[in-house]
């Protein structure tokens, strides 16, 4: 197809080259010299404009020139090793012209260097009017979000950034170079307005569809359920759980549970909901005299990492039986043993706790339209991490970003995860912290129940382990939870861990002399980084009879030697201990699977993790491979 276009003002015939257009200049420049108090040039001085942060370095004669400056008034900050930082100006920059400035520096034994800080607001746009301070210097960001501080060279510089209506943020551990200063980019998070309440993830997902869909399938999204069919325990098959001392729980039709003790007493209850991760383990609760009370058994899901072992099959196991039985005889759980006091504050969203004089806790939904009077949402909803969203929901489009919390942009970001994923108790013994909201600093005491190595022995201690690990905040390779985890995904990880992709992203040259070549796709997972460095040392429900391992991986990130297990036997003065009485031996974990699939790996004299000799033999192998 040929299109004929008639353009107004175009010549009908070629009349020669078109005349050049005269374009008015749109920018100007600043030039000058950096000198000392005696007028001698200061070569190599660094200069930064305020506003906009244009930079230059003085030549050997102390001369500099900064070009392409939009018209306006500009001040200069200059710094050089051996001198105090100093300013000059402002100079009026006019389009097409060059302004001149001379900057005089005074010699000093504590040289100052420019620190250029760019602050972005919750919407990622430059934030004007933010206060930036460090080392005694305080500046306010300009329209471009820029503030330039003049600081002596420190070690471990702490930079504070604040702005009205947002969470303050501290960037710690910055170090100035010998020359050239430092540029820092800081993003601030919005903050829910006072009085905001949770409204539920369903409303969040109306705008944030992708994150909402991922969250609904995630472990956070399924951390509690009011649907008694989740997970699908085979009640109709009449399963029976041995609770010890002659007591048992019989799972009958219609989600009824009959508790039978050793002296003939019986009590029938109905499952009203579940607490936990149905992909790993969940505990049912029943309503008893207006209290949600966990029942004395747990549903344990299939464990695909150990599919060849009997302990990896889905089953029902006893769980905290003492809440219902005393010496095998039925008793009434105390209010302090209810789910509201022990579990729900970390497993539901939008619940205001009230401590009662009887040791119990009353939860009240923070939103009047909630379906359940105790909480807005069953599960760890969006607002458990991002803060209550009613203000965000009501805000205009321009203000929405400033009315919700982004955990990756707040000083207490790690504490958002630690509020539940650490061995913290609130002031009255609640999980998490009473009245905690994302962005608050946790003022609680850690009560970690860990093995001597520091590895967790019980759930909810990952943040404690991380703090002790080579990836802790004070280490050479600090990591935060979001570096590896994405809470909006089904498995909660940013990359695949089973095939080593996650670990090799930062450790591409990882090599382990004397050990088997990595074969993470094999039935045993030989060479899998997380197999040795993140052994399953903790469990809420049970420890494996074939492996001695729990269901929850350690976040200590150190290879746990079999000697740790041997030490537990020695401390108890025993040659045999029940699984759960000693830290999981990752070597036994792998070797037990190898035996089950007919592999060549030697799992010790008996292959029984309950025997000391098994771990002794594996420690001998370990010592030879890693002397």
Coordinates of C-alpha atoms in Angstrom, one line a residue, residues 13-580:
X13 CA 10.1 20.9 -5.2
X14 CA 13.6 20.5 -3.9
X15 CA 15.0 24.0 -3.3
X16 CA 18.3 23.0 -1.7
X17 CA 19.4 22.3 1.8
X18 CA 17.1 23.5 4.6
X19 CA 18.4 26.3 6.7
X20 CA 19.8 25.5 10.2
X21 CA 17.4 26.3 13.0
X22 CA 18.6 28.6 15.8
X23 CA 18.0 26.7 19.1
X24 CA 18.1 28.6 22.3
X25 CA 20.5 27.1 24.9
X26 CA 18.7 25.4 27.8
X27 CA 21.6 24.9 30.3
X28 CA 24.5 26.8 31.8
X29 CA 27.6 25.9 33.7
X30 CA 29.7 26.7 36.8
X31 CA 33.5 26.9 36.7
X32 CA 36.2 28.0 39.1
X33 CA 39.1 27.0 41.2
X34 CA 39.5 25.2 44.5
X35 CA 42.3 26.8 46.6
X36 CA 43.7 26.6 50.1
X37 CA 44.0 29.5 52.6
X38 CA 47.2 30.7 50.9
X39 CA 45.6 30.7 47.4
X40 CA 47.4 27.5 46.3
X41 CA 45.4 25.1 44.1
X42 CA 43.9 22.0 45.7
X43 CA 44.1 19.3 43.0
X44 CA 41.7 16.3 43.2
X45 CA 39.1 18.1 45.3
X46 CA 35.6 16.7 44.9
X47 CA 32.7 19.2 44.2
X48 CA 29.0 18.6 44.5
X49 CA 26.2 21.0 43.6
X50 CA 23.1 21.7 45.7
X51 CA 20.5 21.2 44.4
X52 CA 20.6 18.3 41.9
X53 CA 24.0 16.8 43.0
X54 CA 26.0 17.4 39.9
X55 CA 29.7 16.4 40.5
X56 CA 33.2 17.3 39.4
X57 CA 36.8 16.7 40.4
X58 CA 39.3 19.6 40.3
X59 CA 42.3 19.1 37.9
X60 CA 46.0 19.4 38.8
X61 CA 45.6 23.2 38.9
X62 CA 42.5 23.1 41.1
X63 CA 40.2 24.1 38.3
X64 CA 36.8 22.6 37.7
X65 CA 33.8 23.0 35.4
X66 CA 30.3 21.6 35.9
X67 CA 28.3 21.7 32.7
X68 CA 24.7 21.1 31.6
X69 CA 23.1 22.7 34.7
X70 CA 19.5 23.8 34.3
X71 CA 19.0 27.5 35.1
X72 CA 18.8 28.3 38.8
X73 CA 20.8 29.1 41.9
X74 CA 23.5 26.5 42.9
X75 CA 25.8 26.2 45.9
X76 CA 28.9 24.1 45.8
X77 CA 30.4 21.8 48.5
X78 CA 34.0 20.9 48.0
X79 CA 36.2 18.5 50.0
X80 CA 39.6 17.0 49.7
X81 CA 41.9 14.8 51.8
X82 CA 43.6 16.9 54.5
X83 CA 41.0 19.7 54.3
X84 CA 37.7 20.6 56.0
X85 CA 34.8 20.6 53.6
X86 CA 33.6 24.1 52.6
X87 CA 30.9 25.6 50.5
X88 CA 30.6 28.5 48.1
X89 CA 27.8 30.3 46.4
X90 CA 25.0 30.2 45.6
X91 CA 25.7 31.3 42.0
X92 CA 23.0 32.2 39.5
X93 CA 23.2 29.9 36.5
X94 CA 21.8 31.4 33.4
X95 CA 21.1 29.4 30.2
X96 CA 24.0 29.7 27.8
X97 CA 26.3 31.4 30.3
X98 CA 29.0 30.3 32.8
X99 CA 29.0 31.4 36.4
X100 CA 32.3 31.5 38.3
X101 CA 33.0 30.5 41.9
X102 CA 36.2 30.1 43.9
X103 CA 36.1 27.6 46.8
X104 CA 38.6 28.0 49.6
X105 CA 39.5 25.0 51.8
X106 CA 41.1 25.1 55.2
X107 CA 43.6 22.4 56.1
X108 CA 42.6 19.9 58.8
X109 CA 43.8 16.7 60.4
X110 CA 40.2 15.4 60.2
X111 CA 39.3 15.9 56.5
X112 CA 35.6 16.2 55.5
X113 CA 34.1 14.6 52.5
X114 CA 30.8 15.1 50.8
X115 CA 28.1 12.5 51.4
X116 CA 25.4 12.8 48.7
X117 CA 22.1 11.4 49.9
X118 CA 19.1 10.9 47.6
X119 CA 15.9 10.2 49.3
X120 CA 12.9 8.6 47.6
X121 CA 9.4 8.6 49.0
X122 CA 7.1 5.6 49.2
X123 CA 6.0 6.1 45.6
X124 CA 9.7 6.0 44.5
X125 CA 9.6 9.7 43.5
X126 CA 12.3 12.2 44.9
X127 CA 11.2 13.3 48.3
X128 CA 11.6 17.0 49.2
X129 CA 11.9 18.2 52.8
X130 CA 13.3 15.0 54.3
X131 CA 15.8 15.5 57.2
X132 CA 19.1 13.8 56.7
X133 CA 21.7 13.7 59.4
X134 CA 25.0 12.0 60.2
X135 CA 28.1 12.9 62.2
X136 CA 26.6 16.1 63.5
X137 CA 25.6 17.5 60.1
X138 CA 21.9 18.0 59.4
X139 CA 20.5 18.8 55.9
X140 CA 17.1 18.9 54.2
X141 CA 16.5 17.4 50.8
X142 CA 15.7 19.6 47.9
X143 CA 13.1 19.2 45.2
X144 CA 15.2 16.5 43.6
X145 CA 15.3 14.5 46.9
X146 CA 19.0 15.4 47.4
X147 CA 20.9 16.4 50.5
X148 CA 24.7 16.8 50.7
X149 CA 26.4 16.3 54.0
X150 CA 30.0 17.3 54.8
X151 CA 31.5 14.7 57.1
X152 CA 34.9 13.7 58.4
X153 CA 36.0 10.2 57.3
X154 CA 34.3 7.8 59.8
X155 CA 34.3 4.1 60.3
X156 CA 30.7 2.8 60.7
X157 CA 28.8 5.9 59.7
X158 CA 25.1 5.9 60.8
X159 CA 22.8 7.9 58.6
X160 CA 19.4 8.9 59.8
X161 CA 16.6 9.9 57.4
X162 CA 13.2 11.2 58.7
X163 CA 10.1 12.7 57.0
X164 CA 6.7 13.6 58.4
X165 CA 4.2 10.7 58.2
X166 CA 6.7 8.1 57.3
X167 CA 8.8 5.6 59.2
X168 CA 12.2 6.9 60.1
X169 CA 15.1 4.9 58.7
X170 CA 18.7 4.5 59.8
X171 CA 21.3 3.2 57.3
X172 CA 24.1 1.7 59.4
X173 CA 27.8 0.9 58.7
X174 CA 28.5 3.3 55.8
X175 CA 32.2 4.0 55.4
X176 CA 33.6 7.0 53.5
X177 CA 36.5 6.4 51.1
X178 CA 39.8 8.3 51.4
X179 CA 38.6 10.7 48.7
X180 CA 35.6 11.2 46.5
X181 CA 32.9 11.0 49.2
X182 CA 29.9 8.7 49.0
X183 CA 26.5 8.6 47.3
X184 CA 23.7 6.9 49.1
X185 CA 20.2 6.2 47.9
X186 CA 17.5 5.8 50.6
X187 CA 13.9 4.8 50.1
X188 CA 11.4 5.6 52.8
X189 CA 8.3 3.6 53.6
X190 CA 4.8 5.0 54.2
X191 CA 3.1 4.6 57.5
X192 CA -0.5 3.6 58.2
X193 CA -2.4 6.6 59.8
X194 CA -3.3 6.5 63.5
X195 CA -6.4 4.5 64.0
X196 CA -6.0 2.3 60.9
X197 CA -7.3 -1.2 61.2
X198 CA -6.9 -4.4 59.2
X199 CA -9.5 -5.0 56.5
X200 CA -8.3 -8.4 55.1
X201 CA -6.2 -9.7 52.3
X202 CA -9.2 -10.1 49.9
X203 CA -9.5 -6.4 49.7
X204 CA -5.8 -6.0 49.2
X205 CA -5.9 -8.5 46.3
X206 CA -8.5 -6.4 44.4
X207 CA -5.7 -4.1 43.4
X208 CA -2.6 -6.3 44.0
X209 CA -3.8 -9.3 42.0
X210 CA -0.5 -11.0 41.4
X211 CA 0.7 -10.7 45.0
X212 CA -2.7 -11.6 46.3
X213 CA -2.8 -14.9 44.3
X214 CA 0.7 -15.8 45.4
X215 CA -0.1 -15.0 49.0
X216 CA -3.3 -17.1 49.0
X217 CA -1.3 -20.2 48.1
X218 CA 1.6 -19.4 50.4
X219 CA 2.4 -20.8 53.8
X220 CA 1.6 -17.5 55.4
X221 CA -1.8 -17.3 53.7
X222 CA -2.6 -20.8 54.9
X223 CA -1.2 -20.5 58.4
X224 CA -4.7 -20.9 59.9
X225 CA -8.1 -22.0 58.6
X226 CA -11.7 -21.9 59.7
X227 CA -12.6 -24.6 57.2
X228 CA -12.7 -27.9 59.1
X229 CA -11.9 -29.8 55.8
X230 CA -8.4 -28.3 55.6
X231 CA -6.3 -30.2 55.7
X232 CA -8.2 -33.3 54.6
X233 CA -7.6 -35.7 57.5
X234 CA -9.4 -39.0 57.0
X235 CA -11.9 -38.7 59.8
X236 CA -14.3 -40.8 57.9
X237 CA -11.9 -43.7 58.1
X238 CA -12.0 -43.7 61.9
X239 CA -8.3 -43.0 62.5
X240 CA -7.1 -43.5 66.1
X241 CA -4.1 -41.7 67.6
X242 CA -2.3 -43.2 70.6
X243 CA -1.8 -40.5 73.2
X244 CA 0.1 -42.6 75.7
X245 CA -0.8 -43.9 79.1
X246 CA -3.8 -45.8 77.7
X247 CA -5.3 -42.6 76.2
X248 CA -6.3 -42.1 72.6
X249 CA -8.1 -39.8 70.2
X250 CA -10.6 -41.3 67.8
X251 CA -11.4 -39.2 64.6
X252 CA -15.0 -39.8 63.7
X253 CA -17.4 -38.6 61.0
X254 CA -18.5 -34.9 60.8
X255 CA -15.1 -33.9 62.1
X256 CA -15.9 -35.1 65.6
X257 CA -13.0 -36.1 67.9
X258 CA -13.5 -38.3 70.9
X259 CA -10.8 -38.2 73.5
X260 CA -10.6 -41.4 75.6
X261 CA -8.4 -41.6 78.7
X262 CA -6.9 -44.6 80.5
X263 CA -9.6 -44.9 83.1
X264 CA -12.7 -44.9 80.9
X265 CA -13.6 -41.2 80.6
X266 CA -14.5 -39.8 77.2
X267 CA -15.2 -36.4 75.7
X268 CA -16.4 -35.6 72.2
X269 CA -15.5 -32.3 70.5
X270 CA -15.8 -31.0 66.9
X271 CA -12.9 -29.6 64.9
X272 CA -13.6 -25.9 64.3
X273 CA -10.4 -24.9 62.5
X274 CA -6.7 -25.5 62.0
X275 CA -3.5 -23.8 63.0
X276 CA -0.3 -24.3 61.0
X277 CA 0.9 -25.1 57.5
X278 CA -1.1 -27.8 55.8
X279 CA 1.9 -28.5 53.5
X280 CA 4.0 -29.4 56.6
X281 CA 1.9 -29.8 59.8
X282 CA -1.4 -28.5 61.2
X283 CA -3.0 -28.7 64.5
X284 CA -6.9 -28.7 64.8
X285 CA -8.7 -26.7 67.4
X286 CA -12.1 -27.0 69.0
X287 CA -14.4 -24.5 70.7
X288 CA -14.5 -25.2 74.4
X289 CA -16.6 -22.9 76.6
X290 CA -16.0 -20.0 74.2
X291 CA -12.3 -20.7 73.9
X292 CA -10.4 -22.0 70.9
X293 CA -8.3 -24.9 72.3
X294 CA -5.8 -26.9 70.3
X295 CA -6.6 -30.7 70.3
X296 CA -3.9 -33.2 71.3
X297 CA -2.9 -34.4 67.9
X298 CA -1.5 -32.9 64.6
X299 CA -1.8 -33.7 61.0
X300 CA 1.7 -34.2 59.4
X301 CA 1.8 -33.9 55.6
X302 CA 3.9 -36.0 53.2
X303 CA 7.6 -35.1 53.2
X304 CA 8.8 -35.2 49.6
X305 CA 12.5 -34.9 50.7
X306 CA 12.3 -38.3 52.5
X307 CA 9.7 -40.0 50.4
X308 CA 11.4 -43.4 50.6
X309 CA 11.0 -43.5 54.4
X310 CA 7.9 -44.5 56.5
X311 CA 8.3 -41.3 58.5
X312 CA 7.8 -39.3 55.4
X313 CA 4.2 -40.5 54.9
X314 CA 1.2 -38.3 55.9
X315 CA -0.1 -39.3 59.3
X316 CA -1.6 -38.1 62.5
X317 CA 0.7 -37.8 65.6
X318 CA 0.2 -36.8 69.2
X319 CA 0.7 -33.1 70.0
X320 CA 1.2 -31.4 73.4
X321 CA -1.0 -34.1 75.0
X322 CA -0.5 -32.6 78.5
X323 CA -2.9 -29.8 77.7
X324 CA -5.7 -32.4 77.9
X325 CA -4.3 -35.3 79.9
X326 CA -2.7 -35.5 83.3
X327 CA -1.1 -38.9 83.8
X328 CA -3.5 -40.4 81.2
X329 CA -6.6 -38.9 82.8
X330 CA -8.7 -36.3 81.0
X331 CA -8.6 -32.7 82.5
X332 CA -9.9 -29.3 81.4
X333 CA -7.3 -27.1 79.6
X334 CA -6.6 -23.9 81.5
X335 CA -7.3 -20.5 79.8
X336 CA -3.6 -19.9 79.4
X337 CA -3.4 -23.1 77.3
X338 CA -5.9 -21.8 74.8
X339 CA -5.1 -21.0 71.2
X340 CA -5.6 -17.3 71.7
X341 CA -2.8 -17.3 74.3
X342 CA -0.5 -19.7 72.6
X343 CA -0.9 -19.7 68.9
X344 CA -3.4 -17.4 67.2
X345 CA -1.6 -14.0 67.7
X346 CA 1.0 -15.2 65.1
X347 CA -1.4 -17.2 62.9
X348 CA -4.3 -14.7 62.4
X349 CA -4.5 -11.1 61.3
X350 CA -6.5 -8.2 62.6
X351 CA -6.9 -9.4 66.2
X352 CA -6.6 -7.0 69.2
X353 CA -5.5 -9.1 72.3
X354 CA -6.7 -8.4 75.8
X355 CA -5.0 -10.1 78.7
X356 CA -7.4 -11.5 81.3
X357 CA -6.9 -12.1 85.0
X358 CA -7.4 -15.9 84.6
X359 CA -4.3 -16.1 82.3
X360 CA -6.4 -16.3 79.2
X361 CA -6.5 -13.9 76.2
X362 CA -9.5 -12.5 74.5
X363 CA -9.0 -11.6 70.8
X364 CA -11.2 -9.0 69.2
X365 CA -11.5 -8.3 65.5
X366 CA -10.2 -4.8 64.7
X367 CA -12.7 -4.4 61.8
X368 CA -16.4 -4.3 62.6
X369 CA -17.3 -6.2 59.4
X370 CA -15.1 -9.2 60.1
X371 CA -16.7 -12.6 59.7
X372 CA -15.2 -13.9 63.0
X373 CA -15.5 -11.7 66.1
X374 CA -12.0 -12.7 67.2
X375 CA -10.0 -11.7 64.1
X376 CA -10.3 -10.2 60.6
X377 CA -8.5 -13.0 58.8
X378 CA -7.5 -16.6 59.5
X379 CA -3.9 -16.8 58.4
X380 CA -0.9 -14.4 58.2
X381 CA -2.5 -11.8 55.9
X382 CA -1.0 -9.0 53.9
X383 CA -1.5 -6.6 56.8
X384 CA 0.5 -8.8 59.2
X385 CA 3.6 -7.5 57.4
X386 CA 2.4 -4.3 55.8
X387 CA 0.4 -2.8 58.6
X388 CA -3.4 -2.2 58.9
X389 CA -4.8 -1.1 55.5
X390 CA -8.0 0.8 56.2
X391 CA -6.2 4.1 55.7
X392 CA -4.6 2.8 52.5
X393 CA -8.0 1.7 51.3
X394 CA -9.5 5.1 51.9
X395 CA -6.6 7.2 50.6
X396 CA -6.5 8.9 47.2
X397 CA -4.4 7.3 44.5
X398 CA -1.7 10.0 45.0
X399 CA -1.5 9.2 48.8
X400 CA -1.9 5.4 48.8
X401 CA 1.8 4.6 48.9
X402 CA 2.3 6.8 52.0
X403 CA -0.4 5.0 54.0
X404 CA 1.1 1.5 54.1
X405 CA 4.3 -0.1 55.4
X406 CA 7.0 -1.7 53.2
X407 CA 9.1 -3.9 55.5
X408 CA 12.1 -3.7 53.2
X409 CA 12.2 0.1 53.8
X410 CA 12.0 0.5 57.5
X411 CA 14.6 0.3 60.2
X412 CA 12.8 -2.4 62.0
X413 CA 12.3 -4.4 58.8
X414 CA 13.9 -7.6 60.2
X415 CA 11.7 -7.4 63.2
X416 CA 8.6 -7.7 61.1
X417 CA 9.6 -11.3 60.5
X418 CA 11.1 -11.7 64.0
X419 CA 7.9 -10.7 65.6
X420 CA 6.8 -14.3 65.0
X421 CA 9.9 -16.1 63.6
X422 CA 12.0 -15.7 66.7
X423 CA 11.7 -17.1 70.2
X424 CA 10.1 -13.9 71.4
X425 CA 7.4 -13.6 74.0
X426 CA 5.4 -10.5 74.7
X427 CA 5.4 -8.8 78.1
X428 CA 2.8 -11.3 79.3
X429 CA 4.0 -14.4 77.6
X430 CA 2.2 -14.1 74.3
X431 CA 3.7 -15.3 71.0
X432 CA 5.0 -12.3 69.1
X433 CA 4.4 -9.0 70.9
X434 CA 1.2 -7.6 72.3
X435 CA 0.0 -4.7 70.2
X436 CA 2.9 -5.0 67.7
X437 CA 2.5 -3.4 64.3
X438 CA 5.0 -3.6 61.4
X439 CA 7.5 -0.8 61.9
X440 CA 7.5 -0.9 65.7
X441 CA 10.7 -1.9 67.4
X442 CA 10.3 -5.1 69.4
X443 CA 10.9 -4.6 73.1
X444 CA 10.8 -8.2 74.1
X445 CA 13.2 -10.8 75.5
X446 CA 14.4 -13.8 73.4
X447 CA 13.8 -17.1 75.0
X448 CA 15.3 -19.4 72.4
X449 CA 15.2 -23.1 73.2
X450 CA 18.1 -24.3 71.1
X451 CA 20.7 -27.0 70.9
X452 CA 24.3 -26.2 72.2
X453 CA 25.4 -25.3 68.6
X454 CA 22.7 -22.5 68.5
X455 CA 20.5 -24.4 66.1
X456 CA 16.8 -24.2 66.9
X457 CA 15.2 -27.1 68.7
X458 CA 11.7 -25.7 68.4
X459 CA 9.8 -23.6 65.7
X460 CA 9.8 -19.9 65.6
X461 CA 13.5 -19.3 66.3
X462 CA 14.8 -18.6 62.8
X463 CA 15.6 -15.0 63.5
X464 CA 17.6 -16.0 66.6
X465 CA 19.6 -18.5 64.5
X466 CA 20.2 -15.9 61.8
X467 CA 21.6 -13.5 64.3
X468 CA 24.2 -16.1 65.4
X469 CA 25.0 -17.2 61.9
X470 CA 27.7 -16.2 59.3
X471 CA 24.8 -14.3 57.7
X472 CA 23.9 -12.3 60.8
X473 CA 23.8 -8.5 60.8
X474 CA 27.4 -8.2 62.2
X475 CA 28.9 -10.7 59.8
X476 CA 30.9 -10.2 56.6
X477 CA 27.9 -11.4 54.5
X478 CA 24.8 -10.1 56.2
X479 CA 21.5 -11.2 55.0
X480 CA 17.9 -10.3 55.8
X481 CA 14.9 -12.7 55.5
X482 CA 13.8 -11.1 52.1
X483 CA 17.2 -11.9 50.5
X484 CA 16.2 -15.6 50.3
X485 CA 12.4 -15.6 51.0
X486 CA 9.4 -14.2 49.1
X487 CA 6.3 -14.5 51.3
X488 CA 4.1 -14.1 48.2
X489 CA 5.0 -17.5 46.8
X490 CA 3.9 -21.1 47.6
X491 CA 7.3 -22.3 48.8
X492 CA 8.4 -18.9 50.2
X493 CA 11.7 -18.8 48.4
X494 CA 13.1 -16.5 45.8
X495 CA 15.0 -19.3 44.1
X496 CA 15.0 -23.1 44.2
X497 CA 17.0 -24.4 47.2
X498 CA 16.8 -28.1 46.5
X499 CA 19.0 -27.9 43.4
X500 CA 21.4 -25.5 45.1
X501 CA 20.4 -22.5 42.8
X502 CA 19.6 -20.3 45.8
X503 CA 22.9 -20.9 47.6
X504 CA 25.1 -20.9 44.4
X505 CA 23.7 -17.4 43.5
X506 CA 26.1 -16.0 46.2
X507 CA 28.5 -18.9 46.5
X508 CA 29.3 -19.9 42.9
X509 CA 32.6 -21.4 43.8
X510 CA 31.5 -23.5 46.7
X511 CA 33.6 -26.7 47.0
X512 CA 33.8 -29.3 49.6
X513 CA 36.9 -31.4 49.6
X514 CA 36.5 -35.1 50.4
X515 CA 32.7 -35.1 50.0
X516 CA 30.6 -36.5 47.3
X517 CA 30.1 -34.5 44.1
X518 CA 26.9 -32.6 44.2
X519 CA 23.9 -34.6 43.0
X520 CA 21.0 -32.6 44.4
X521 CA 18.5 -34.3 42.1
X522 CA 19.3 -37.7 43.4
X523 CA 16.9 -39.7 45.7
X524 CA 19.2 -38.9 48.6
X525 CA 19.9 -35.3 47.7
X526 CA 23.7 -35.9 48.0
X527 CA 25.6 -32.7 47.7
X528 CA 22.6 -30.5 48.5
X529 CA 23.8 -27.4 50.3
X530 CA 20.8 -27.1 52.6
X531 CA 21.2 -30.8 53.5
X532 CA 24.4 -30.1 55.5
X533 CA 24.1 -26.3 56.2
X534 CA 20.3 -26.2 57.0
X535 CA 19.6 -29.5 58.7
X536 CA 16.1 -30.0 60.1
X537 CA 16.9 -29.5 63.7
X538 CA 13.4 -28.4 64.9
X539 CA 9.9 -29.6 65.0
X540 CA 6.6 -28.7 66.5
X541 CA 5.2 -32.2 66.2
X542 CA 7.6 -35.1 66.0
X543 CA 11.1 -36.1 65.1
X544 CA 11.7 -38.9 62.5
X545 CA 12.3 -42.4 63.7
X546 CA 14.6 -43.2 60.8
X547 CA 16.5 -39.9 60.5
X548 CA 16.1 -38.2 63.9
X549 CA 15.3 -35.0 62.0
X550 CA 12.4 -32.6 62.5
X551 CA 10.4 -30.7 59.9
X552 CA 12.0 -27.3 60.2
X553 CA 15.4 -26.3 58.8
X554 CA 18.0 -24.6 60.9
X555 CA 19.0 -21.0 59.9
X556 CA 22.4 -21.2 61.6
X557 CA 24.0 -22.0 58.1
X558 CA 26.8 -24.0 59.5
X559 CA 27.4 -27.7 58.7
X560 CA 26.3 -29.6 61.8
X561 CA 28.8 -32.4 62.5
X562 CA 27.6 -35.8 64.0
X563 CA 29.7 -34.9 67.0
X564 CA 26.8 -32.6 68.1
X565 CA 24.5 -35.6 68.4
X566 CA 27.2 -37.6 70.2
X567 CA 27.6 -34.8 72.7
X568 CA 23.9 -35.0 73.6
X569 CA 24.2 -38.8 74.3
X570 CA 27.3 -38.1 76.4
X571 CA 25.5 -35.4 78.4
X572 CA 22.7 -37.8 79.1
X573 CA 25.0 -40.6 80.0
X574 CA 23.1 -42.9 77.6
X575 CA 23.8 -45.0 74.6
X576 CA 20.2 -44.7 73.4
X577 CA 17.9 -41.6 73.3
X578 CA 14.6 -41.0 71.7
X579 CA 14.5 -38.8 68.5
X580 CA 14.1 -35.2 69.6

